[in-house]
């Protein structure tokens, strides 16, 4: 596993108690049948998976590298399937064909270009032809002093260290578009609450895998 996935921070460290608020745009999924298979890559404590299940999507799977967050998800939603990603970005072998994959506030936790690309390659690998990938992540804020500390490091501009010791990354819109790939279906930007209680701008992208 690449150190870029920061398991120590999330697995029993400060990240294991965080909350996330990126909303699902249900109108984007209005034409998606509820009997499809849905994967939440980097599900954390299972917020989005639980919302999907409540909307009638019963074939849902949540996966995350953090055993602590998966334990939290299983306790909160015992009727939903959750799995630990033992060697990220590689998914458990049980996950092979998915109609919709969510990647919500995950890329921000994986600052390396190479690790981000490997993660998205894995997501597209298990997504069926014609299937959808739905990404929501954070944009670079103007004149953010927190980026300066790591501006001369091996990490891309937009990366910063939190007070709790985690490395996070904000992105340009163009970077997210290139990284997500696929055939663009929907795109939007909005303000969201961050896991540390602040406000930041997020970009949401829905893309389709070519048939």
Short mmCIF file of N, CA and C in Angstrom, two decimals, residues 45-174:
data_model
loop_
_atom_site.label_atom_id
_atom_site.label_comp_id
_atom_site.label_asym_id
_atom_site.label_seq_id
_atom_site.Cartn_x
_atom_site.Cartn_y
_atom_site.Cartn_z
N UNK A 45 -17.48 6.21 7.25
CA UNK A 45 -18.40 5.61 8.21
C UNK A 45 -19.76 5.28 7.59
N UNK A 46 -19.87 5.38 6.25
CA UNK A 46 -21.04 4.88 5.55
C UNK A 46 -22.18 5.83 5.34
N UNK A 47 -21.94 7.13 5.45
CA UNK A 47 -23.04 8.09 5.32
C UNK A 47 -23.75 7.98 3.98
N UNK A 48 -23.00 8.04 2.87
CA UNK A 48 -23.63 8.03 1.55
C UNK A 48 -24.27 6.68 1.25
N UNK A 49 -23.61 5.58 1.66
CA UNK A 49 -24.17 4.25 1.43
C UNK A 49 -25.51 4.12 2.16
N UNK A 50 -25.58 4.62 3.37
CA UNK A 50 -26.82 4.54 4.14
C UNK A 50 -27.92 5.35 3.47
N UNK A 51 -27.58 6.53 2.93
CA UNK A 51 -28.57 7.33 2.23
C UNK A 51 -29.07 6.62 0.98
N UNK A 52 -28.17 5.99 0.23
CA UNK A 52 -28.56 5.24 -0.96
C UNK A 52 -29.48 4.08 -0.59
N UNK A 53 -29.12 3.35 0.45
CA UNK A 53 -29.94 2.22 0.90
C UNK A 53 -31.34 2.69 1.28
N UNK A 54 -31.44 3.82 1.94
CA UNK A 54 -32.73 4.35 2.35
C UNK A 54 -33.57 4.76 1.15
N UNK A 55 -32.92 5.06 0.03
CA UNK A 55 -33.63 5.44 -1.20
C UNK A 55 -34.01 4.23 -2.05
N UNK A 56 -33.73 3.04 -1.55
CA UNK A 56 -34.14 1.84 -2.27
C UNK A 56 -33.05 1.11 -3.01
N UNK A 57 -31.81 1.61 -2.94
CA UNK A 57 -30.68 0.92 -3.57
C UNK A 57 -30.15 -0.11 -2.57
N UNK A 58 -30.58 -1.35 -2.68
CA UNK A 58 -30.25 -2.35 -1.67
C UNK A 58 -28.99 -3.14 -1.99
N UNK A 59 -28.55 -3.10 -3.26
CA UNK A 59 -27.29 -3.77 -3.61
C UNK A 59 -26.18 -2.73 -3.56
N UNK A 60 -25.83 -2.33 -2.36
CA UNK A 60 -24.82 -1.29 -2.15
C UNK A 60 -23.66 -1.85 -1.33
N UNK A 61 -22.46 -1.41 -1.66
CA UNK A 61 -21.25 -1.88 -1.00
C UNK A 61 -20.42 -0.66 -0.61
N UNK A 62 -19.99 -0.61 0.62
CA UNK A 62 -19.08 0.44 1.06
C UNK A 62 -17.71 -0.13 1.35
N UNK A 63 -16.67 0.49 0.80
CA UNK A 63 -15.30 0.02 1.04
C UNK A 63 -14.43 1.20 1.47
N UNK A 64 -13.46 0.90 2.32
CA UNK A 64 -12.58 1.95 2.82
C UNK A 64 -11.29 1.31 3.34
N UNK A 65 -10.13 1.98 3.22
CA UNK A 65 -8.89 1.44 3.78
C UNK A 65 -8.87 1.40 5.30
N UNK A 66 -9.72 2.18 5.96
CA UNK A 66 -9.67 2.28 7.41
C UNK A 66 -10.58 1.25 8.08
N UNK A 67 -9.99 0.33 8.81
CA UNK A 67 -10.78 -0.65 9.56
C UNK A 67 -11.61 0.03 10.63
N UNK A 68 -11.10 1.12 11.21
CA UNK A 68 -11.84 1.84 12.24
C UNK A 68 -13.11 2.46 11.68
N UNK A 69 -13.01 3.07 10.49
CA UNK A 69 -14.19 3.67 9.89
C UNK A 69 -15.18 2.60 9.44
N UNK A 70 -14.69 1.49 8.92
CA UNK A 70 -15.58 0.41 8.51
C UNK A 70 -16.31 -0.16 9.74
N UNK A 71 -15.60 -0.31 10.86
CA UNK A 71 -16.26 -0.79 12.08
C UNK A 71 -17.36 0.18 12.51
N UNK A 72 -17.08 1.47 12.39
CA UNK A 72 -18.08 2.50 12.72
C UNK A 72 -19.29 2.38 11.80
N UNK A 73 -19.04 2.13 10.50
CA UNK A 73 -20.13 1.98 9.52
C UNK A 73 -20.97 0.75 9.82
N UNK A 74 -20.32 -0.37 10.12
CA UNK A 74 -21.06 -1.60 10.41
C UNK A 74 -21.92 -1.47 11.66
N UNK A 75 -21.42 -0.78 12.63
CA UNK A 75 -22.20 -0.59 13.86
C UNK A 75 -23.43 0.27 13.60
N UNK A 76 -23.26 1.32 12.77
CA UNK A 76 -24.37 2.24 12.50
C UNK A 76 -25.39 1.64 11.53
N UNK A 77 -24.91 0.81 10.58
CA UNK A 77 -25.80 0.28 9.53
C UNK A 77 -25.52 -1.22 9.35
N UNK A 78 -25.96 -2.05 10.29
CA UNK A 78 -25.61 -3.47 10.24
C UNK A 78 -26.19 -4.23 9.05
N UNK A 79 -27.19 -3.69 8.39
CA UNK A 79 -27.80 -4.38 7.26
C UNK A 79 -27.14 -4.11 5.92
N UNK A 80 -26.04 -3.37 5.91
CA UNK A 80 -25.36 -2.98 4.67
C UNK A 80 -23.99 -3.63 4.62
N UNK A 81 -23.55 -3.97 3.42
CA UNK A 81 -22.25 -4.64 3.25
C UNK A 81 -21.12 -3.63 3.23
N UNK A 82 -20.18 -3.78 4.15
CA UNK A 82 -18.99 -2.93 4.22
C UNK A 82 -17.75 -3.82 4.22
N UNK A 83 -16.70 -3.37 3.52
CA UNK A 83 -15.46 -4.13 3.44
C UNK A 83 -14.26 -3.20 3.57
N UNK A 84 -13.19 -3.73 4.18
CA UNK A 84 -11.93 -3.00 4.28
C UNK A 84 -11.12 -3.22 3.00
N UNK A 85 -10.55 -2.16 2.46
CA UNK A 85 -9.61 -2.27 1.34
C UNK A 85 -8.25 -2.57 1.94
N UNK A 86 -7.79 -3.80 1.81
CA UNK A 86 -6.55 -4.21 2.48
C UNK A 86 -5.32 -3.60 1.83
N UNK A 87 -5.35 -3.42 0.52
CA UNK A 87 -4.17 -2.93 -0.21
C UNK A 87 -4.60 -1.88 -1.23
N UNK A 88 -4.99 -0.70 -0.75
CA UNK A 88 -5.46 0.32 -1.67
C UNK A 88 -4.38 0.74 -2.67
N UNK A 89 -4.79 1.05 -3.90
CA UNK A 89 -6.18 1.25 -4.31
C UNK A 89 -6.92 0.00 -4.73
N UNK A 90 -6.29 -1.18 -4.67
CA UNK A 90 -6.92 -2.41 -5.18
C UNK A 90 -8.15 -2.77 -4.35
N UNK A 91 -9.26 -3.00 -5.03
CA UNK A 91 -10.50 -3.36 -4.36
C UNK A 91 -10.51 -4.83 -3.96
N UNK A 92 -11.30 -5.20 -2.94
CA UNK A 92 -11.47 -6.61 -2.61
C UNK A 92 -11.95 -7.39 -3.82
N UNK A 93 -11.54 -8.64 -3.95
CA UNK A 93 -11.86 -9.42 -5.14
C UNK A 93 -13.36 -9.66 -5.29
N UNK A 94 -14.13 -9.52 -4.21
CA UNK A 94 -15.59 -9.69 -4.30
C UNK A 94 -16.24 -8.57 -5.11
N UNK A 95 -15.55 -7.45 -5.26
CA UNK A 95 -16.09 -6.32 -6.02
C UNK A 95 -15.58 -6.42 -7.45
N UNK A 96 -16.49 -6.73 -8.38
CA UNK A 96 -16.02 -6.96 -9.75
C UNK A 96 -16.84 -6.23 -10.80
N UNK A 97 -18.14 -6.07 -10.61
CA UNK A 97 -18.99 -5.41 -11.60
C UNK A 97 -19.93 -4.44 -10.89
N UNK A 98 -19.77 -3.17 -11.20
CA UNK A 98 -20.50 -2.12 -10.49
C UNK A 98 -21.15 -1.20 -11.52
N UNK A 99 -22.41 -0.81 -11.26
CA UNK A 99 -23.13 0.08 -12.18
C UNK A 99 -22.92 1.55 -11.86
N UNK A 100 -22.72 1.86 -10.60
CA UNK A 100 -22.48 3.24 -10.14
C UNK A 100 -21.43 3.20 -9.05
N UNK A 101 -20.39 4.01 -9.21
CA UNK A 101 -19.35 4.12 -8.18
C UNK A 101 -19.28 5.55 -7.68
N UNK A 102 -19.37 5.73 -6.38
CA UNK A 102 -19.20 7.03 -5.75
C UNK A 102 -17.78 7.16 -5.24
N UNK A 103 -17.18 8.34 -5.45
CA UNK A 103 -15.85 8.66 -4.90
C UNK A 103 -15.99 10.06 -4.29
N UNK A 104 -16.48 10.10 -3.05
CA UNK A 104 -16.85 11.35 -2.41
C UNK A 104 -15.80 11.75 -1.37
N UNK A 105 -15.17 12.92 -1.57
CA UNK A 105 -14.19 13.46 -0.62
C UNK A 105 -13.10 12.43 -0.34
N UNK A 106 -12.69 11.73 -1.38
CA UNK A 106 -11.64 10.71 -1.27
C UNK A 106 -10.33 11.21 -1.86
N UNK A 107 -10.39 11.81 -3.03
CA UNK A 107 -9.17 12.30 -3.68
C UNK A 107 -8.46 13.34 -2.83
N UNK A 108 -9.21 14.12 -2.08
CA UNK A 108 -8.60 15.11 -1.20
C UNK A 108 -7.71 14.46 -0.15
N UNK A 109 -7.99 13.18 0.17
CA UNK A 109 -7.22 12.45 1.18
C UNK A 109 -6.04 11.69 0.58
N UNK A 110 -5.87 11.78 -0.75
CA UNK A 110 -4.82 11.06 -1.47
C UNK A 110 -4.04 12.09 -2.29
N UNK A 111 -3.03 12.75 -1.70
CA UNK A 111 -2.44 13.93 -2.36
C UNK A 111 -1.60 13.65 -3.59
N UNK A 112 -1.06 12.46 -3.76
CA UNK A 112 -0.15 12.16 -4.87
C UNK A 112 -0.89 12.00 -6.19
N UNK A 113 -0.35 12.61 -7.25
CA UNK A 113 -0.92 12.42 -8.59
C UNK A 113 -0.97 10.95 -8.97
N UNK A 114 0.12 10.22 -8.71
CA UNK A 114 0.19 8.81 -9.10
C UNK A 114 -0.85 7.98 -8.34
N UNK A 115 -1.00 8.23 -7.04
CA UNK A 115 -1.97 7.48 -6.25
C UNK A 115 -3.40 7.81 -6.67
N UNK A 116 -3.66 9.07 -6.97
CA UNK A 116 -4.99 9.44 -7.44
C UNK A 116 -5.32 8.74 -8.76
N UNK A 117 -4.36 8.74 -9.69
CA UNK A 117 -4.58 8.10 -10.99
C UNK A 117 -4.82 6.60 -10.82
N UNK A 118 -4.05 5.96 -9.94
CA UNK A 118 -4.22 4.52 -9.70
C UNK A 118 -5.60 4.24 -9.10
N UNK A 119 -6.05 5.09 -8.21
CA UNK A 119 -7.37 4.92 -7.61
C UNK A 119 -8.46 5.00 -8.67
N UNK A 120 -8.39 6.02 -9.53
CA UNK A 120 -9.42 6.17 -10.56
C UNK A 120 -9.35 5.04 -11.58
N UNK A 121 -8.17 4.55 -11.89
CA UNK A 121 -8.05 3.39 -12.79
C UNK A 121 -8.79 2.19 -12.21
N UNK A 122 -8.64 1.99 -10.90
CA UNK A 122 -9.30 0.86 -10.24
C UNK A 122 -10.82 1.04 -10.24
N UNK A 123 -11.26 2.26 -10.02
CA UNK A 123 -12.69 2.55 -10.04
C UNK A 123 -13.29 2.24 -11.42
N UNK A 124 -12.62 2.71 -12.46
CA UNK A 124 -13.13 2.46 -13.81
C UNK A 124 -13.03 0.98 -14.18
N UNK A 125 -12.06 0.28 -13.63
CA UNK A 125 -11.90 -1.14 -13.95
C UNK A 125 -13.14 -1.94 -13.56
N UNK A 126 -13.71 -1.65 -12.40
CA UNK A 126 -14.85 -2.45 -11.92
C UNK A 126 -16.19 -1.88 -12.38
N UNK A 127 -16.19 -0.69 -12.94
CA UNK A 127 -17.43 -0.09 -13.43
C UNK A 127 -17.77 -0.69 -14.79
N UNK A 128 -18.99 -1.16 -14.95
CA UNK A 128 -19.38 -1.84 -16.19
C UNK A 128 -19.47 -0.83 -17.33
N UNK A 129 -19.30 -1.27 -18.58
CA UNK A 129 -19.52 -0.38 -19.73
C UNK A 129 -20.92 0.23 -19.66
N UNK A 130 -20.98 1.53 -19.82
CA UNK A 130 -22.24 2.25 -19.68
C UNK A 130 -22.54 2.67 -18.25
N UNK A 131 -21.71 2.19 -17.29
CA UNK A 131 -21.91 2.53 -15.89
C UNK A 131 -21.42 3.94 -15.58
N UNK A 132 -21.74 4.39 -14.37
CA UNK A 132 -21.47 5.77 -13.98
C UNK A 132 -20.45 5.84 -12.84
N UNK A 133 -19.63 6.89 -12.89
CA UNK A 133 -18.72 7.22 -11.79
C UNK A 133 -19.06 8.64 -11.35
N UNK A 134 -19.30 8.79 -10.05
CA UNK A 134 -19.75 10.06 -9.48
C UNK A 134 -18.70 10.50 -8.46
N UNK A 135 -18.01 11.60 -8.78
CA UNK A 135 -16.92 12.12 -7.95
C UNK A 135 -17.32 13.47 -7.36
N UNK A 136 -17.04 13.65 -6.09
CA UNK A 136 -17.20 14.95 -5.45
C UNK A 136 -15.93 15.24 -4.67
N UNK A 137 -15.30 16.38 -4.97
CA UNK A 137 -14.08 16.70 -4.24
C UNK A 137 -13.85 18.21 -4.20
N UNK A 138 -12.81 18.59 -3.47
CA UNK A 138 -12.62 20.00 -3.09
C UNK A 138 -11.71 20.75 -4.05
N UNK A 139 -12.06 22.01 -4.26
CA UNK A 139 -11.33 22.88 -5.16
C UNK A 139 -10.34 23.76 -4.40
N UNK A 140 -9.28 24.16 -5.09
CA UNK A 140 -8.31 25.09 -4.52
C UNK A 140 -8.98 26.41 -4.20
N UNK A 141 -8.74 26.90 -3.01
CA UNK A 141 -9.27 28.19 -2.58
C UNK A 141 -8.29 29.30 -2.95
N UNK A 142 -8.78 30.47 -3.33
CA UNK A 142 -7.87 31.56 -3.70
C UNK A 142 -7.08 32.08 -2.50
N UNK A 143 -5.78 32.32 -2.73
CA UNK A 143 -4.91 32.92 -1.72
C UNK A 143 -4.94 32.19 -0.38
N UNK A 144 -4.95 30.89 -0.43
CA UNK A 144 -4.98 30.11 0.81
C UNK A 144 -3.56 29.94 1.34
N UNK A 145 -3.26 30.58 2.47
CA UNK A 145 -1.93 30.50 3.03
C UNK A 145 -1.52 29.10 3.44
N UNK A 146 -2.48 28.24 3.72
CA UNK A 146 -2.16 26.88 4.18
C UNK A 146 -1.45 26.05 3.12
N UNK A 147 -1.54 26.48 1.85
CA UNK A 147 -0.85 25.72 0.80
C UNK A 147 0.64 26.03 0.74
N UNK A 148 1.07 27.13 1.35
CA UNK A 148 2.45 27.61 1.16
C UNK A 148 3.49 26.68 1.77
N UNK A 149 3.15 26.06 2.89
CA UNK A 149 4.13 25.22 3.60
C UNK A 149 4.67 24.11 2.70
N UNK A 150 3.81 23.51 1.88
CA UNK A 150 4.20 22.37 1.06
C UNK A 150 4.36 22.74 -0.42
N UNK A 151 4.37 24.04 -0.71
CA UNK A 151 4.41 24.47 -2.11
C UNK A 151 5.69 24.06 -2.81
N UNK A 152 6.79 23.91 -2.07
CA UNK A 152 8.07 23.54 -2.67
C UNK A 152 8.39 22.06 -2.48
N UNK A 153 7.43 21.28 -2.02
CA UNK A 153 7.66 19.87 -1.73
C UNK A 153 7.32 19.01 -2.94
N UNK A 154 7.34 17.69 -2.74
CA UNK A 154 7.00 16.77 -3.83
C UNK A 154 5.51 16.73 -4.11
N UNK A 155 4.72 17.35 -3.22
CA UNK A 155 3.27 17.31 -3.39
C UNK A 155 2.80 18.46 -4.29
N UNK A 156 1.74 18.26 -5.05
CA UNK A 156 1.22 19.32 -5.93
C UNK A 156 0.71 20.51 -5.12
N UNK A 157 0.73 21.68 -5.76
CA UNK A 157 0.16 22.87 -5.12
C UNK A 157 -1.31 22.60 -4.79
N UNK A 158 -1.72 23.04 -3.62
CA UNK A 158 -3.06 22.75 -3.13
C UNK A 158 -3.04 21.75 -1.99
N UNK A 159 -1.87 21.14 -1.74
CA UNK A 159 -1.73 20.19 -0.64
C UNK A 159 -1.38 20.94 0.65
N UNK A 160 -1.94 20.50 1.76
CA UNK A 160 -1.64 21.14 3.04
C UNK A 160 -1.76 20.11 4.16
N UNK A 161 -1.16 20.44 5.29
CA UNK A 161 -1.21 19.55 6.45
C UNK A 161 -2.18 20.12 7.48
N UNK A 162 -3.08 19.28 7.96
CA UNK A 162 -4.03 19.72 8.97
C UNK A 162 -3.37 19.77 10.34
N UNK A 163 -4.02 20.43 11.27
CA UNK A 163 -3.48 20.51 12.63
C UNK A 163 -3.36 19.12 13.26
N UNK A 164 -4.21 18.20 12.82
CA UNK A 164 -4.17 16.83 13.37
C UNK A 164 -3.13 15.96 12.69
N UNK A 165 -2.46 16.49 11.65
CA UNK A 165 -1.38 15.76 11.02
C UNK A 165 -1.69 15.08 9.71
N UNK A 166 -2.91 15.19 9.23
CA UNK A 166 -3.25 14.58 7.95
C UNK A 166 -2.84 15.47 6.79
N UNK A 167 -2.54 14.83 5.65
CA UNK A 167 -2.26 15.56 4.42
C UNK A 167 -3.51 15.56 3.55
N UNK A 168 -3.95 16.75 3.17
CA UNK A 168 -5.12 16.88 2.31
C UNK A 168 -4.74 17.68 1.07
N UNK A 169 -5.53 17.50 0.03
CA UNK A 169 -5.24 18.21 -1.22
C UNK A 169 -6.52 18.80 -1.79
N UNK A 170 -6.42 20.05 -2.22
CA UNK A 170 -7.48 20.68 -3.00
C UNK A 170 -7.02 20.74 -4.46
N UNK A 171 -7.96 20.82 -5.39
CA UNK A 171 -7.65 20.62 -6.80
C UNK A 171 -8.17 21.74 -7.69
N UNK A 172 -7.57 21.86 -8.86
CA UNK A 172 -8.18 22.71 -9.88
C UNK A 172 -9.30 21.92 -10.54
N UNK A 173 -10.25 22.65 -11.10
CA UNK A 173 -11.36 21.99 -11.80
C UNK A 173 -10.85 21.19 -12.98
N UNK A 174 -9.87 21.72 -13.70
CA UNK A 174 -9.33 21.01 -14.86
C UNK A 174 -8.67 19.70 -14.44
#
